[in-house]
mmCIF file with all atom_site columns, C-alpha atoms and ligand atoms in Angstrom:
data_model
loop_
_atom_site.group_PDB
_atom_site.id
_atom_site.type_symbol
_atom_site.label_atom_id
_atom_site.label_alt_id
_atom_site.label_comp_id
_atom_site.label_asym_id
_atom_site.label_entity_id
_atom_site.label_seq_id
_atom_site.pdbx_PDB_ins_code
_atom_site.Cartn_x
_atom_site.Cartn_y
_atom_site.Cartn_z
_atom_site.occupancy
_atom_site.B_iso_or_equiv
_atom_site.pdbx_formal_charge
_atom_site.auth_seq_id
_atom_site.auth_comp_id
_atom_site.auth_asym_id
_atom_site.auth_atom_id
_atom_site.pdbx_PDB_model_num
ATOM   1   C CA  . MET A 1 1   ? 130.260 171.721 53.672 1.00 56.00 ? 1   MET A CA  1
ATOM   2   C CA  . SER A 1 2   ? 127.928 174.703 53.395 1.00 77.00 ? 2   SER A CA  1
ATOM   3   C CA  . GLN A 1 3   ? 124.983 175.128 51.063 1.00 88.00 ? 3   GLN A CA  1
ATOM   4   C CA  . GLU A 1 4   ? 124.747 178.390 49.143 1.00 89.00 ? 4   GLU A CA  1
ATOM   5   C CA  . ASP A 1 5   ? 121.072 179.127 49.732 1.00 95.00 ? 5   ASP A CA  1
ATOM   6   C CA  . CYS A 1 6   ? 120.944 177.995 53.367 1.00 98.00 ? 6   CYS A CA  1
ATOM   7   C CA  . LEU A 1 7   ? 120.330 180.694 55.988 1.00 98.00 ? 7   LEU A CA  1
ATOM   8   C CA  . PHE A 1 8   ? 122.044 178.754 58.773 1.00 98.00 ? 8   PHE A CA  1
ATOM   9   C CA  . CYS A 1 9   ? 125.084 177.990 56.575 1.00 98.00 ? 9   CYS A CA  1
ATOM   10  C CA  . LYS A 1 10  ? 125.315 181.765 56.072 1.00 98.00 ? 10  LYS A CA  1
ATOM   11  C CA  . ILE A 1 11  ? 125.305 182.243 59.861 1.00 98.00 ? 11  ILE A CA  1
ATOM   12  C CA  . LEU A 1 12  ? 128.026 179.568 60.114 1.00 98.00 ? 12  LEU A CA  1
ATOM   13  C CA  . ASP A 1 13  ? 130.069 181.364 57.448 1.00 97.00 ? 13  ASP A CA  1
ATOM   14  C CA  . GLY A 1 14  ? 129.630 184.718 59.244 1.00 97.00 ? 14  GLY A CA  1
ATOM   15  C CA  . GLU A 1 15  ? 127.694 186.215 56.315 1.00 97.00 ? 15  GLU A CA  1
ATOM   16  C CA  . ILE A 1 16  ? 124.645 186.804 58.538 1.00 97.00 ? 16  ILE A CA  1
ATOM   17  C CA  . PRO A 1 17  ? 125.197 187.976 62.126 1.00 98.00 ? 17  PRO A CA  1
ATOM   18  C CA  . ALA A 1 18  ? 123.853 185.980 65.060 1.00 98.00 ? 18  ALA A CA  1
ATOM   19  C CA  . ASP A 1 19  ? 124.175 186.034 68.845 1.00 98.00 ? 19  ASP A CA  1
ATOM   20  C CA  . ILE A 1 20  ? 126.371 182.947 69.152 1.00 98.00 ? 20  ILE A CA  1
ATOM   21  C CA  . VAL A 1 21  ? 126.389 181.389 72.631 1.00 98.00 ? 21  VAL A CA  1
ATOM   22  C CA  . PHE A 1 22  ? 128.264 178.118 72.028 1.00 98.00 ? 22  PHE A CA  1
ATOM   23  C CA  . GLU A 1 23  ? 130.800 176.759 69.550 1.00 98.00 ? 23  GLU A CA  1
ATOM   24  C CA  . SER A 1 24  ? 132.473 173.374 69.163 1.00 98.00 ? 24  SER A CA  1
ATOM   25  C CA  . ASP A 1 25  ? 134.223 171.492 66.373 1.00 98.00 ? 25  ASP A CA  1
ATOM   26  C CA  . SER A 1 26  ? 130.936 170.006 65.203 1.00 98.00 ? 26  SER A CA  1
ATOM   27  C CA  . ALA A 1 27  ? 128.242 172.520 66.179 1.00 98.00 ? 27  ALA A CA  1
ATOM   28  C CA  . ILE A 1 28  ? 127.358 176.096 67.012 1.00 98.00 ? 28  ILE A CA  1
ATOM   29  C CA  . ALA A 1 29  ? 124.433 177.588 68.910 1.00 98.00 ? 29  ALA A CA  1
ATOM   30  C CA  . PHE A 1 30  ? 122.866 181.020 68.680 1.00 98.00 ? 30  PHE A CA  1
ATOM   31  C CA  . ARG A 1 31  ? 119.796 182.818 70.021 1.00 98.00 ? 31  ARG A CA  1
ATOM   32  C CA  . ASP A 1 32  ? 116.600 182.466 67.994 1.00 98.00 ? 32  ASP A CA  1
ATOM   33  C CA  . ILE A 1 33  ? 115.592 185.698 66.233 1.00 98.00 ? 33  ILE A CA  1
ATOM   34  C CA  . ASN A 1 34  ? 111.963 185.112 67.302 1.00 98.00 ? 34  ASN A CA  1
ATOM   35  C CA  . PRO A 1 35  ? 112.240 183.680 70.812 1.00 98.00 ? 35  PRO A CA  1
ATOM   36  C CA  . GLN A 1 36  ? 109.340 181.600 72.125 1.00 98.00 ? 36  GLN A CA  1
ATOM   37  C CA  . ALA A 1 37  ? 110.655 181.530 75.694 1.00 98.00 ? 37  ALA A CA  1
ATOM   38  C CA  . PRO A 1 38  ? 113.039 183.653 77.835 1.00 98.00 ? 38  PRO A CA  1
ATOM   39  C CA  . THR A 1 39  ? 115.811 181.342 76.610 1.00 98.00 ? 39  THR A CA  1
ATOM   40  C CA  . HIS A 1 40  ? 115.459 180.092 73.035 1.00 98.00 ? 40  HIS A CA  1
ATOM   41  C CA  . VAL A 1 41  ? 118.695 178.882 71.474 1.00 99.00 ? 41  VAL A CA  1
ATOM   42  C CA  . LEU A 1 42  ? 119.195 176.944 68.246 1.00 99.00 ? 42  LEU A CA  1
ATOM   43  C CA  . VAL A 1 43  ? 121.931 174.303 68.126 1.00 99.00 ? 43  VAL A CA  1
ATOM   44  C CA  . ILE A 1 44  ? 123.032 173.436 64.592 1.00 98.00 ? 44  ILE A CA  1
ATOM   45  C CA  . PRO A 1 45  ? 125.672 171.124 63.142 1.00 98.00 ? 45  PRO A CA  1
ATOM   46  C CA  . ARG A 1 46  ? 128.465 172.772 61.166 1.00 98.00 ? 46  ARG A CA  1
ATOM   47  C CA  . ARG A 1 47  ? 127.738 170.318 58.373 1.00 98.00 ? 47  ARG A CA  1
ATOM   48  C CA  . HIS A 1 48  ? 124.642 171.025 56.302 1.00 98.00 ? 48  HIS A CA  1
ATOM   49  C CA  . ILE A 1 49  ? 121.935 168.391 56.843 1.00 98.00 ? 49  ILE A CA  1
ATOM   50  C CA  . ALA A 1 50  ? 118.484 169.485 55.664 1.00 98.00 ? 50  ALA A CA  1
ATOM   51  C CA  . THR A 1 51  ? 116.127 167.455 57.871 1.00 98.00 ? 51  THR A CA  1
ATOM   52  C CA  . ILE A 1 52  ? 116.045 164.589 60.354 1.00 98.00 ? 52  ILE A CA  1
ATOM   53  C CA  . ASN A 1 53  ? 115.054 162.420 57.379 1.00 98.00 ? 53  ASN A CA  1
ATOM   54  C CA  . ASP A 1 54  ? 118.493 163.048 55.873 1.00 98.00 ? 54  ASP A CA  1
ATOM   55  C CA  . LEU A 1 55  ? 120.377 161.694 58.897 1.00 98.00 ? 55  LEU A CA  1
ATOM   56  C CA  . GLU A 1 56  ? 122.451 158.579 58.358 1.00 98.00 ? 56  GLU A CA  1
ATOM   57  C CA  . ALA A 1 57  ? 123.939 156.012 60.725 1.00 98.00 ? 57  ALA A CA  1
ATOM   58  C CA  . GLY A 1 58  ? 127.270 157.839 60.506 1.00 98.00 ? 58  GLY A CA  1
ATOM   59  C CA  . ASP A 1 59  ? 125.659 160.931 62.023 1.00 98.00 ? 59  ASP A CA  1
ATOM   60  C CA  . ARG A 1 60  ? 125.101 159.274 65.421 1.00 98.00 ? 60  ARG A CA  1
ATOM   61  C CA  . GLU A 1 61  ? 127.954 161.110 67.104 1.00 98.00 ? 61  GLU A CA  1
ATOM   62  C CA  . LEU A 1 62  ? 126.992 164.423 65.538 1.00 98.00 ? 62  LEU A CA  1
ATOM   63  C CA  . VAL A 1 63  ? 123.417 164.181 66.837 1.00 98.00 ? 63  VAL A CA  1
ATOM   64  C CA  . GLY A 1 64  ? 124.801 163.280 70.254 1.00 98.00 ? 64  GLY A CA  1
ATOM   65  C CA  . ASP A 1 65  ? 126.978 166.384 70.085 1.00 98.00 ? 65  ASP A CA  1
ATOM   66  C CA  . LEU A 1 66  ? 123.878 168.541 69.507 1.00 98.00 ? 66  LEU A CA  1
ATOM   67  C CA  . TYR A 1 67  ? 122.270 167.191 72.693 1.00 98.00 ? 67  TYR A CA  1
ATOM   68  C CA  . LEU A 1 68  ? 125.461 167.543 74.711 1.00 98.00 ? 68  LEU A CA  1
ATOM   69  C CA  . ALA A 1 69  ? 125.585 171.170 73.528 1.00 98.00 ? 69  ALA A CA  1
ATOM   70  C CA  . ALA A 1 70  ? 121.956 171.610 74.639 1.00 98.00 ? 70  ALA A CA  1
ATOM   71  C CA  . LYS A 1 71  ? 122.871 170.287 78.095 1.00 98.00 ? 71  LYS A CA  1
ATOM   72  C CA  . GLN A 1 72  ? 125.790 172.710 78.357 1.00 98.00 ? 72  GLN A CA  1
ATOM   73  C CA  . ILE A 1 73  ? 123.645 175.634 77.206 1.00 98.00 ? 73  ILE A CA  1
ATOM   74  C CA  . ALA A 1 74  ? 120.917 174.741 79.727 1.00 98.00 ? 74  ALA A CA  1
ATOM   75  C CA  . HIS A 1 75  ? 123.509 174.922 82.505 1.00 98.00 ? 75  HIS A CA  1
ATOM   76  C CA  . MET A 1 76  ? 124.949 178.189 81.144 1.00 98.00 ? 76  MET A CA  1
ATOM   77  C CA  . GLU A 1 77  ? 121.445 179.701 81.041 1.00 98.00 ? 77  GLU A CA  1
ATOM   78  C CA  . GLY A 1 78  ? 120.655 178.478 84.574 1.00 98.00 ? 78  GLY A CA  1
ATOM   79  C CA  . MET A 1 79  ? 117.666 176.366 83.529 1.00 98.00 ? 79  MET A CA  1
ATOM   80  C CA  . ALA A 1 80  ? 119.065 172.838 83.782 1.00 98.00 ? 80  ALA A CA  1
ATOM   81  C CA  . ASP A 1 81  ? 117.469 172.048 87.148 1.00 98.00 ? 81  ASP A CA  1
ATOM   82  C CA  . GLU A 1 82  ? 114.170 173.827 86.546 1.00 97.00 ? 82  GLU A CA  1
ATOM   83  C CA  . GLY A 1 83  ? 113.671 172.117 83.183 1.00 98.00 ? 83  GLY A CA  1
ATOM   84  C CA  . TYR A 1 84  ? 113.885 172.888 79.511 1.00 98.00 ? 84  TYR A CA  1
ATOM   85  C CA  . ARG A 1 85  ? 112.948 171.416 76.154 1.00 98.00 ? 85  ARG A CA  1
ATOM   86  C CA  . ALA A 1 86  ? 115.278 170.352 73.327 1.00 98.00 ? 86  ALA A CA  1
ATOM   87  C CA  . VAL A 1 87  ? 113.298 169.576 70.172 1.00 98.00 ? 87  VAL A CA  1
ATOM   88  C CA  . MET A 1 88  ? 113.776 169.372 66.434 1.00 98.00 ? 88  MET A CA  1
ATOM   89  C CA  . ASN A 1 89  ? 110.987 169.928 63.905 1.00 98.00 ? 89  ASN A CA  1
ATOM   90  C CA  . CYS A 1 90  ? 111.027 167.806 60.741 1.00 98.00 ? 90  CYS A CA  1
ATOM   91  C CA  . ASN A 1 91  ? 109.489 169.190 57.557 1.00 98.00 ? 91  ASN A CA  1
ATOM   92  C CA  . ALA A 1 92  ? 106.831 171.834 57.033 1.00 98.00 ? 92  ALA A CA  1
ATOM   93  C CA  . GLY A 1 93  ? 103.987 169.871 58.648 1.00 97.00 ? 93  GLY A CA  1
ATOM   94  C CA  . ALA A 1 94  ? 105.859 169.996 61.960 1.00 98.00 ? 94  ALA A CA  1
ATOM   95  C CA  . GLY A 1 95  ? 106.797 173.656 61.554 1.00 97.00 ? 95  GLY A CA  1
ATOM   96  C CA  . GLN A 1 96  ? 110.294 173.371 60.092 1.00 98.00 ? 96  GLN A CA  1
ATOM   97  C CA  . SER A 1 97  ? 111.022 176.558 58.176 1.00 98.00 ? 97  SER A CA  1
ATOM   98  C CA  . VAL A 1 98  ? 114.826 176.455 57.910 1.00 98.00 ? 98  VAL A CA  1
ATOM   99  C CA  . PHE A 1 99  ? 116.110 173.325 56.206 1.00 98.00 ? 99  PHE A CA  1
ATOM   100 C CA  . HIS A 1 100 ? 119.355 172.849 58.135 1.00 98.00 ? 100 HIS A CA  1
ATOM   101 C CA  . ILE A 1 101 ? 118.666 170.706 61.178 1.00 98.00 ? 101 ILE A CA  1
ATOM   102 C CA  . HIS A 1 102 ? 118.538 172.580 64.459 1.00 98.00 ? 102 HIS A CA  1
ATOM   103 C CA  . LEU A 1 103 ? 117.705 171.705 68.014 1.00 98.00 ? 103 LEU A CA  1
ATOM   104 C CA  . HIS A 1 104 ? 115.455 174.274 69.677 1.00 98.00 ? 104 HIS A CA  1
ATOM   105 C CA  . VAL A 1 105 ? 116.555 174.669 73.306 1.00 98.00 ? 105 VAL A CA  1
ATOM   106 C CA  . LEU A 1 106 ? 113.763 176.430 75.186 1.00 98.00 ? 106 LEU A CA  1
ATOM   107 C CA  . GLY A 1 107 ? 113.411 177.320 78.839 1.00 98.00 ? 107 GLY A CA  1
ATOM   108 C CA  . GLY A 1 108 ? 113.047 180.006 81.448 1.00 98.00 ? 108 GLY A CA  1
ATOM   109 C CA  . ARG A 1 109 ? 109.276 179.548 81.693 1.00 98.00 ? 109 ARG A CA  1
ATOM   110 C CA  . GLY A 1 110 ? 106.851 176.686 82.249 1.00 97.00 ? 110 GLY A CA  1
ATOM   111 C CA  . LEU A 1 111 ? 106.422 174.605 79.105 1.00 97.00 ? 111 LEU A CA  1
ATOM   112 C CA  . THR A 1 112 ? 103.221 172.703 78.475 1.00 96.00 ? 112 THR A CA  1
ATOM   113 C CA  . TRP A 1 113 ? 102.770 169.377 76.750 1.00 96.00 ? 113 TRP A CA  1
ATOM   114 C CA  . PRO A 1 114 ? 101.664 168.422 74.151 1.00 95.00 ? 114 PRO A CA  1
ATOM   115 C CA  . PRO A 1 115 ? 103.049 171.266 72.005 1.00 92.00 ? 115 PRO A CA  1
ATOM   116 C CA  . GLY A 1 116 ? 100.713 172.773 69.402 1.00 83.00 ? 116 GLY A CA  1
HETATM 117 P P1  . DGP B 2 .   ? 111.993 175.909 62.539 1.00 66.71 ? 201 DGP B P1  1
HETATM 118 O O1  . DGP B 2 .   ? 110.675 176.595 62.390 1.00 66.71 ? 201 DGP B O1  1
HETATM 119 O O2  . DGP B 2 .   ? 111.947 174.693 63.474 1.00 66.71 ? 201 DGP B O2  1
HETATM 120 O O3  . DGP B 2 .   ? 112.643 175.621 61.225 1.00 66.71 ? 201 DGP B O3  1
HETATM 121 O O4  . DGP B 2 .   ? 112.909 176.959 63.290 1.00 66.71 ? 201 DGP B O4  1
HETATM 122 C C1  . DGP B 2 .   ? 113.606 177.963 62.628 1.00 66.71 ? 201 DGP B C1  1
HETATM 123 C C2  . DGP B 2 .   ? 113.935 179.007 63.649 1.00 66.71 ? 201 DGP B C2  1
HETATM 124 O O5  . DGP B 2 .   ? 114.933 179.833 63.107 1.00 66.71 ? 201 DGP B O5  1
HETATM 125 C C3  . DGP B 2 .   ? 112.765 179.905 64.012 1.00 66.71 ? 201 DGP B C3  1
HETATM 126 O O6  . DGP B 2 .   ? 112.437 179.715 65.380 1.00 66.71 ? 201 DGP B O6  1
HETATM 127 C C4  . DGP B 2 .   ? 113.262 181.308 63.759 1.00 66.71 ? 201 DGP B C4  1
HETATM 128 C C5  . DGP B 2 .   ? 114.748 181.139 63.598 1.00 66.71 ? 201 DGP B C5  1
HETATM 129 N N1  . DGP B 2 .   ? 115.361 182.034 62.630 1.00 66.71 ? 201 DGP B N1  1
HETATM 130 C C6  . DGP B 2 .   ? 114.955 182.248 61.359 1.00 66.71 ? 201 DGP B C6  1
HETATM 131 N N2  . DGP B 2 .   ? 115.770 183.119 60.748 1.00 66.71 ? 201 DGP B N2  1
HETATM 132 C C7  . DGP B 2 .   ? 116.730 183.456 61.663 1.00 66.71 ? 201 DGP B C7  1
HETATM 133 C C8  . DGP B 2 .   ? 117.861 184.320 61.617 1.00 66.71 ? 201 DGP B C8  1
HETATM 134 O O7  . DGP B 2 .   ? 118.187 184.961 60.621 1.00 66.71 ? 201 DGP B O7  1
HETATM 135 N N3  . DGP B 2 .   ? 118.593 184.418 62.765 1.00 66.71 ? 201 DGP B N3  1
HETATM 136 C C9  . DGP B 2 .   ? 118.278 183.718 63.904 1.00 66.71 ? 201 DGP B C9  1
HETATM 137 N N4  . DGP B 2 .   ? 119.060 183.894 64.956 1.00 66.71 ? 201 DGP B N4  1
HETATM 138 N N5  . DGP B 2 .   ? 117.225 182.884 63.959 1.00 66.71 ? 201 DGP B N5  1
HETATM 139 C C10 . DGP B 2 .   ? 116.463 182.766 62.863 1.00 66.71 ? 201 DGP B C10 1
#
């Protein structure tokens, strides 16, 4: 279920190239074009969902899949023990710029809290 004007649906459809590091039945993950850490991967569901606000009860398993993908990626990137962050921005006020939900998986450097 892809949306015509969605950048990440275009990556899913292979219309826009990306450095894909993980694929499953429900999700894919690729390196962020503007990395904010040595490892910065975006995990996205194959199904188009614009924001966290659009999630429904039936999406529980899908959201779990995104986090299980993040865990796998953290191990693949060798940052699972050191620590990493897996976060999702919701709407423009929180910095969301692409309206297809995505988990930012960041690591490979010290990460401070709270984020800006
Ligand atoms: P957010 O600001 O939370 O919506 O994050 C969107 C991220 O998507 C941002 O970190 C940059 C990344 N991004 C935008 N366009 C592209 C693209 O064409 N390819 C890749 N790989 N990442 C992109």
